[in-house]
Amino acid sequence: MTVNMPIEKIEPKGKEKPIYSEQINFQFLTREFELQLILTKDHLEIKLYDLSNEDVYQNKINNENFSQLILNKTLKTIKLLPDNFLLYDQVAKHFLFIFGLREIILKATVKKKNKDLINFKIETLTKENQQLKKRIEILEKNQKTMIEDFEQRFQEIANGLSKKQMGGLVKMSGKYVCQWDTSSADSVVFSENDLKVTAIKGNFWRGARGNKILTQGVTTIKIKMDKLHLGNGGIMVGVVDSMYKGINYNSAKGHMLYSSNGNYYQNGQPRRRLCKPINQNDIVSVIVDMDRKELSFKLNDIILGVVCSDLPKKVLLAIDLYYQRCSASILF
């Protein structure tokens, strides 16, 4: 027989506000129970009502280090009620309630003389909390992007000022990638502290390489098209297998290049159309993901996508120039 009785509402004493509170009703055999829980920063209070016979089991754990004990996973089995109510450490480790929005899972066992068990769990990750958590993740991601963009822009400004006023190069640790390798080129001249390369001595394919071998991580290199033939011709940028030092376009094995005509070339052969032709003063981003072995490009703010997903183990930044006086500069 079920007896209806007023349920005592658990309230924290003083001004202490609960971090989490929950009420669960369930049946066991022919009896009905209600479980009330309240969590604060320093204690867990539990009341178990037997609605069939008006019995009340309650207990309160006080410990100023309670939350820290749980987070450190040092909390072992706690006997909350004599032989009736046990809280196990394998679920207590999920008590990240001091962070407010994180998932809280309680798993309790009510043990009777006949050894029958009731298991239930309480999950508190409401839709509101899910939405708020998602918004926080978006804000954190946007903040990271803003910081990276600021660092990148600062580097570009610093490089520009350094080249213009001091003739040197300002480097930010972990950000500036490479310069042109003056030993791997022919029929080109380098300037602005080896950041700019310009074709000389006629119209034919010649090239230059970066001075740093890329083997791991994600590297983005921005290259400005300083001068193109008739406004949009004569330059290819990308990467080359480090084992190939050849600079002749017609025998350019291991080359993966984005051409100013808008096409992607691999081993000297056109593979796919990426976009409209590049214009003078456009900025091409060469994005090298050596963890995934992927090469992708971006033209100004337009993402052109992945063009190669099987990069060799070691690659170098590469540029090929055809027309005399065509030039490009590493910005970042």
Short mmCIF file of C-alpha atoms in Angstrom, two decimals:
data_model
loop_
_atom_site.label_atom_id
_atom_site.label_comp_id
_atom_site.label_asym_id
_atom_site.label_seq_id
_atom_site.Cartn_x
_atom_site.Cartn_y
_atom_site.Cartn_z
CA MET A 1 0.00 0.00 0.00
CA THR A 2 1.33 3.38 -0.95
CA VAL A 3 1.13 6.17 1.59
CA ASN A 4 1.11 9.73 0.29
CA MET A 5 3.15 11.98 2.52
CA PRO A 6 4.65 15.45 2.22
CA ILE A 7 8.21 15.29 1.01
CA GLU A 8 10.71 17.38 2.87
CA LYS A 9 12.51 19.72 0.50
CA ILE A 10 16.24 19.71 1.05
CA GLU A 11 17.65 23.19 1.40
CA PRO A 12 21.25 24.05 2.18
CA LYS A 13 21.76 25.87 5.42
CA GLY A 14 22.82 29.49 5.46
CA LYS A 15 23.62 31.18 2.17
CA GLU A 16 25.29 28.18 0.61
CA LYS A 17 23.75 27.47 -2.78
CA PRO A 18 23.55 23.96 -4.24
CA ILE A 19 25.60 23.14 -7.28
CA TYR A 20 23.26 20.31 -8.11
CA SER A 21 20.04 18.83 -6.69
CA GLU A 22 17.90 15.95 -7.89
CA GLN A 23 14.79 13.99 -6.92
CA ILE A 24 14.16 10.46 -8.20
CA ASN A 25 11.11 8.25 -7.63
CA PHE A 26 11.29 4.51 -8.21
CA GLN A 27 9.67 1.21 -7.21
CA PHE A 28 11.27 -1.81 -5.66
CA LEU A 29 9.14 -4.95 -5.41
CA THR A 30 5.89 -3.62 -3.86
CA ARG A 31 7.45 -0.54 -2.29
CA GLU A 32 7.96 2.98 -3.54
CA PHE A 33 11.00 5.09 -2.81
CA GLU A 34 12.06 8.65 -3.35
CA LEU A 35 15.67 9.73 -3.42
CA GLN A 36 16.73 13.32 -2.83
CA LEU A 37 20.27 14.54 -3.32
CA ILE A 38 21.95 17.89 -2.97
CA LEU A 39 25.54 18.75 -3.77
CA THR A 40 27.44 21.78 -2.59
CA LYS A 41 31.12 22.60 -2.84
CA ASP A 42 31.94 20.84 0.41
CA HIS A 43 29.28 18.25 1.14
CA LEU A 44 26.86 15.72 -0.31
CA GLU A 45 23.48 15.33 1.41
CA ILE A 46 21.24 12.36 0.68
CA LYS A 47 17.76 11.41 1.86
CA LEU A 48 16.02 8.18 0.88
CA TYR A 49 12.27 8.06 1.62
CA ASP A 50 10.42 4.77 1.85
CA LEU A 51 6.97 6.01 0.82
CA SER A 52 5.37 2.68 1.76
CA ASN A 53 6.11 2.86 5.47
CA GLU A 54 7.23 6.45 5.94
CA ASP A 55 10.78 5.45 6.84
CA VAL A 56 13.44 8.01 6.10
CA TYR A 57 17.10 7.17 5.65
CA GLN A 58 19.44 10.09 5.51
CA ASN A 59 23.06 10.96 5.78
CA LYS A 60 25.35 13.87 5.12
CA ILE A 61 29.01 13.83 4.20
CA ASN A 62 30.97 16.89 5.23
CA ASN A 63 34.47 17.36 3.96
CA GLU A 64 36.08 20.59 2.86
CA ASN A 65 38.15 18.58 0.38
CA PHE A 66 35.24 16.47 -0.81
CA SER A 67 35.20 17.76 -4.39
CA GLN A 68 38.97 17.59 -4.67
CA LEU A 69 39.00 14.01 -3.42
CA ILE A 70 36.54 13.05 -6.13
CA LEU A 71 38.42 14.86 -8.87
CA ASN A 72 41.62 13.13 -7.84
CA LYS A 73 39.79 9.79 -8.00
CA THR A 74 41.02 8.94 -4.49
CA LEU A 75 37.50 8.60 -3.09
CA LYS A 76 36.76 4.95 -2.32
CA THR A 77 33.44 3.33 -1.40
CA ILE A 78 31.48 5.55 0.97
CA LYS A 79 28.91 3.97 3.26
CA LEU A 80 26.16 6.56 3.38
CA LEU A 81 23.56 4.46 5.17
CA PRO A 82 24.13 1.34 7.23
CA ASP A 83 24.05 -1.60 4.81
CA ASN A 84 21.49 0.17 2.68
CA PHE A 85 23.07 2.76 0.47
CA LEU A 86 26.49 2.58 -1.15
CA LEU A 87 28.22 5.05 -3.45
CA TYR A 88 30.98 3.49 -5.52
CA ASP A 89 34.20 5.13 -6.63
CA GLN A 90 33.88 3.91 -10.23
CA VAL A 91 31.00 6.33 -10.66
CA ALA A 92 32.10 8.88 -8.10
CA LYS A 93 34.98 9.78 -10.38
CA HIS A 94 32.39 11.35 -12.71
CA PHE A 95 31.49 13.93 -10.04
CA LEU A 96 32.91 16.95 -11.83
CA PHE A 97 30.25 19.12 -10.31
CA ILE A 98 32.55 21.96 -9.27
CA PHE A 99 32.72 22.83 -12.97
CA GLY A 100 28.97 23.27 -13.06
CA LEU A 101 28.26 22.32 -16.67
CA ARG A 102 29.95 18.96 -16.75
CA GLU A 103 28.10 15.68 -16.64
CA ILE A 104 27.29 14.32 -13.19
CA ILE A 105 26.51 10.62 -12.91
CA LEU A 106 25.41 8.95 -9.69
CA LYS A 107 24.91 5.22 -9.47
CA ALA A 108 23.42 3.91 -6.25
CA THR A 109 22.57 0.45 -4.99
CA VAL A 110 19.81 -0.22 -2.47
CA LYS A 111 20.53 -3.54 -0.82
CA LYS A 112 17.83 -5.61 0.89
CA LYS A 113 17.92 -8.76 2.98
CA ASN A 114 16.97 -10.92 -0.01
CA LYS A 115 20.04 -9.58 -1.88
CA ASP A 116 17.87 -8.07 -4.61
CA LEU A 117 19.33 -4.93 -6.07
CA ILE A 118 17.96 -1.77 -7.54
CA ASN A 119 20.24 0.16 -9.84
CA PHE A 120 19.58 3.55 -11.20
CA LYS A 121 21.60 6.44 -12.42
CA ILE A 122 21.01 10.14 -12.53
CA GLU A 123 22.38 12.09 -15.45
CA THR A 124 22.30 15.86 -15.32
CA LEU A 125 23.30 17.43 -18.56
CA THR A 126 20.26 19.49 -19.47
CA LYS A 127 19.54 20.93 -22.90
CA GLU A 128 20.31 24.36 -21.52
CA ASN A 129 23.66 23.18 -20.23
CA GLN A 130 24.40 21.44 -23.53
CA GLN A 131 23.66 24.63 -25.43
CA LEU A 132 25.70 26.73 -23.03
CA LYS A 133 28.57 24.26 -23.18
CA LYS A 134 28.46 24.39 -26.97
CA ARG A 135 28.48 28.18 -26.94
CA ILE A 136 31.49 28.16 -24.62
CA GLU A 137 33.33 25.75 -26.95
CA ILE A 138 32.58 28.02 -29.92
CA LEU A 139 33.80 31.07 -28.00
CA GLU A 140 37.01 29.27 -27.00
CA LYS A 141 37.58 28.20 -30.61
CA ASN A 142 36.93 31.72 -31.90
CA GLN A 143 39.27 33.14 -29.28
CA LYS A 144 42.03 30.76 -30.37
CA THR A 145 41.47 31.69 -34.02
CA MET A 146 41.57 35.40 -33.17
CA ILE A 147 44.86 34.96 -31.32
CA GLU A 148 46.38 33.02 -34.21
CA ASP A 149 45.17 35.63 -36.72
CA PHE A 150 46.61 38.41 -34.57
CA GLU A 151 49.97 36.66 -34.27
CA GLN A 152 50.03 36.05 -38.01
CA ARG A 153 49.15 39.65 -38.82
CA PHE A 154 51.70 40.93 -36.31
CA GLN A 155 54.37 38.77 -37.95
CA GLU A 156 53.50 40.12 -41.39
CA ILE A 157 53.64 43.71 -40.15
CA ALA A 158 56.92 43.07 -38.34
CA ASN A 159 58.45 41.49 -41.43
CA GLY A 160 57.31 44.41 -43.56
CA LEU A 161 58.73 47.02 -41.18
CA SER A 162 61.95 45.09 -40.78
CA LYS A 163 62.48 44.75 -44.53
CA LYS A 164 61.59 48.36 -45.20
CA GLN A 165 63.43 50.09 -42.37
CA MET A 166 66.21 47.74 -41.29
CA GLY A 167 66.70 45.37 -44.19
CA GLY A 168 66.37 42.44 -41.84
CA LEU A 169 63.84 39.85 -40.73
CA VAL A 170 61.88 39.69 -37.49
CA LYS A 171 61.18 36.11 -36.40
CA MET A 172 58.56 34.89 -33.95
CA SER A 173 59.36 31.55 -32.36
CA GLY A 174 57.26 28.75 -33.81
CA LYS A 175 55.56 31.02 -36.33
CA TYR A 176 57.97 32.03 -39.06
CA VAL A 177 58.51 29.04 -41.35
CA CYS A 178 61.34 29.45 -43.82
CA GLN A 179 63.23 31.53 -46.36
CA TRP A 180 64.23 30.63 -49.89
CA ASP A 181 67.24 28.33 -50.15
CA THR A 182 69.72 30.25 -52.31
CA SER A 183 71.78 27.12 -52.97
CA SER A 184 68.95 25.24 -54.73
CA ALA A 185 68.16 27.71 -57.49
CA ASP A 186 69.37 28.93 -60.87
CA SER A 187 68.45 31.91 -63.05
CA VAL A 188 66.78 33.69 -60.15
CA VAL A 189 67.84 36.39 -57.73
CA PHE A 190 66.93 36.67 -54.08
CA SER A 191 66.24 39.85 -52.17
CA GLU A 192 64.70 41.17 -48.97
CA ASN A 193 66.70 38.82 -46.79
CA ASP A 194 65.98 35.83 -49.05
CA LEU A 195 62.21 36.23 -48.71
CA LYS A 196 61.69 37.38 -52.31
CA VAL A 197 62.64 35.47 -55.46
CA THR A 198 62.69 36.98 -58.98
CA ALA A 199 63.24 35.22 -62.33
CA ILE A 200 66.02 36.49 -64.62
CA LYS A 201 67.69 35.57 -67.96
CA GLY A 202 64.75 34.89 -70.25
CA ASN A 203 61.53 32.90 -70.34
CA PHE A 204 61.79 29.28 -69.21
CA TRP A 205 60.91 27.28 -66.13
CA ARG A 206 63.26 27.65 -63.19
CA GLY A 207 62.62 27.36 -59.47
CA ALA A 208 63.61 27.72 -55.85
CA ARG A 209 63.03 25.75 -52.67
CA GLY A 210 62.43 26.57 -49.05
CA ASN A 211 65.33 26.10 -46.66
CA LYS A 212 63.42 23.97 -44.14
CA ILE A 213 62.38 20.34 -44.57
CA LEU A 214 58.82 19.67 -43.37
CA THR A 215 58.28 16.28 -41.70
CA GLN A 216 55.52 16.67 -39.10
CA GLY A 217 52.70 18.89 -37.92
CA VAL A 218 50.70 21.43 -39.91
CA THR A 219 52.60 24.26 -41.60
CA THR A 220 51.05 27.21 -43.41
CA ILE A 221 53.19 29.41 -45.65
CA LYS A 222 51.81 32.57 -47.23
CA ILE A 223 53.29 33.69 -50.54
CA LYS A 224 52.46 36.97 -52.23
CA MET A 225 52.43 37.10 -56.02
CA ASP A 226 54.49 40.28 -56.43
CA LYS A 227 54.69 40.25 -60.23
CA LEU A 228 52.96 37.98 -62.75
CA HIS A 229 53.25 37.92 -66.53
CA LEU A 230 50.39 39.98 -68.01
CA GLY A 231 48.87 40.13 -64.55
CA ASN A 232 48.17 36.43 -63.97
CA GLY A 233 50.75 34.09 -65.46
CA GLY A 234 54.08 32.40 -64.94
CA ILE A 235 54.30 31.18 -61.32
CA MET A 236 53.63 27.89 -59.53
CA VAL A 237 53.83 27.37 -55.76
CA GLY A 238 53.52 24.29 -53.57
CA VAL A 239 55.86 21.60 -52.28
CA VAL A 240 58.41 19.15 -53.64
CA ASP A 241 59.71 15.84 -52.36
CA SER A 242 62.99 16.68 -50.61
CA MET A 243 64.81 13.98 -52.59
CA TYR A 244 64.25 15.87 -55.86
CA LYS A 245 66.42 18.92 -56.31
CA GLY A 246 65.69 19.39 -60.01
CA ILE A 247 64.43 22.79 -61.11
CA ASN A 248 63.37 21.93 -64.66
CA TYR A 249 59.57 21.96 -64.94
CA ASN A 250 59.43 19.31 -67.67
CA SER A 251 61.17 16.75 -65.47
CA ALA A 252 59.81 17.93 -62.14
CA LYS A 253 59.20 14.64 -60.37
CA GLY A 254 57.91 14.95 -56.84
CA HIS A 255 56.46 18.42 -57.46
CA MET A 256 52.94 19.32 -56.24
CA LEU A 257 52.19 22.86 -57.39
CA TYR A 258 49.32 25.33 -57.67
CA SER A 259 49.69 27.36 -60.85
CA SER A 260 48.80 30.99 -61.37
CA ASN A 261 46.55 29.80 -64.22
CA GLY A 262 44.25 28.21 -61.60
CA ASN A 263 45.25 24.56 -62.12
CA TYR A 264 46.91 22.04 -59.79
CA TYR A 265 49.92 20.16 -61.21
CA GLN A 266 51.60 17.02 -59.91
CA ASN A 267 54.86 15.67 -61.33
CA GLY A 268 54.58 18.25 -64.08
CA GLN A 269 51.12 17.14 -65.21
CA PRO A 270 47.83 19.03 -64.73
CA ARG A 271 45.51 17.19 -62.33
CA ARG A 272 42.54 19.45 -61.64
CA ARG A 273 41.15 22.93 -61.93
CA LEU A 274 41.15 24.75 -58.59
CA CYS A 275 39.80 28.19 -59.37
CA LYS A 276 40.10 31.18 -61.65
CA PRO A 277 43.63 32.44 -62.48
CA ILE A 278 45.64 34.11 -59.74
CA ASN A 279 46.07 37.87 -60.03
CA GLN A 280 49.03 40.04 -59.21
CA ASN A 281 49.29 40.85 -55.47
CA ASP A 282 47.10 37.86 -54.55
CA ILE A 283 48.25 35.80 -51.56
CA VAL A 284 48.47 32.01 -51.84
CA SER A 285 48.57 29.96 -48.62
CA VAL A 286 50.35 26.62 -48.94
CA ILE A 287 48.98 24.38 -46.16
CA VAL A 288 51.08 21.27 -45.48
CA ASP A 289 49.67 18.70 -43.03
CA MET A 290 52.43 16.13 -42.58
CA ASP A 291 50.47 14.24 -39.91
CA ARG A 292 47.73 13.46 -42.44
CA LYS A 293 50.08 13.71 -45.45
CA GLU A 294 47.74 16.28 -47.02
CA LEU A 295 48.43 19.33 -49.15
CA SER A 296 45.86 22.09 -49.55
CA PHE A 297 45.76 25.67 -50.77
CA LYS A 298 43.97 28.90 -50.02
CA LEU A 299 43.75 31.90 -52.36
CA ASN A 300 43.40 35.05 -50.29
CA ASP A 301 40.41 34.06 -48.08
CA ILE A 302 39.07 31.34 -50.40
CA ILE A 303 39.70 27.76 -49.26
CA LEU A 304 40.54 25.61 -52.29
CA GLY A 305 40.62 22.30 -50.42
CA VAL A 306 42.89 19.26 -50.30
CA VAL A 307 44.65 18.45 -53.58
CA CYS A 308 46.95 15.66 -52.40
CA SER A 309 46.53 13.14 -49.58
CA ASP A 310 49.69 11.04 -50.01
CA LEU A 311 52.58 13.43 -49.49
CA PRO A 312 56.08 11.94 -49.23
CA LYS A 313 57.73 11.75 -45.81
CA LYS A 314 59.82 14.89 -46.34
CA VAL A 315 58.88 17.92 -48.42
CA LEU A 316 60.17 21.41 -49.12
CA LEU A 317 58.37 24.60 -50.05
CA ALA A 318 58.69 24.99 -53.82
CA ILE A 319 58.20 27.72 -56.41
CA ASP A 320 58.63 27.63 -60.19
CA LEU A 321 58.79 30.77 -62.33
CA TYR A 322 58.63 30.97 -66.14
CA TYR A 323 58.68 34.56 -67.32
CA GLN A 324 61.55 36.92 -66.70
CA ARG A 325 60.91 39.40 -63.89
CA CYS A 326 58.11 37.29 -62.36
CA SER A 327 58.53 37.41 -58.58
CA ALA A 328 56.98 36.24 -55.32
CA SER A 329 57.66 36.77 -51.61
CA ILE A 330 57.23 34.69 -48.47
CA LEU A 331 55.06 36.69 -46.09
CA PHE A 332 54.71 34.28 -43.19
#
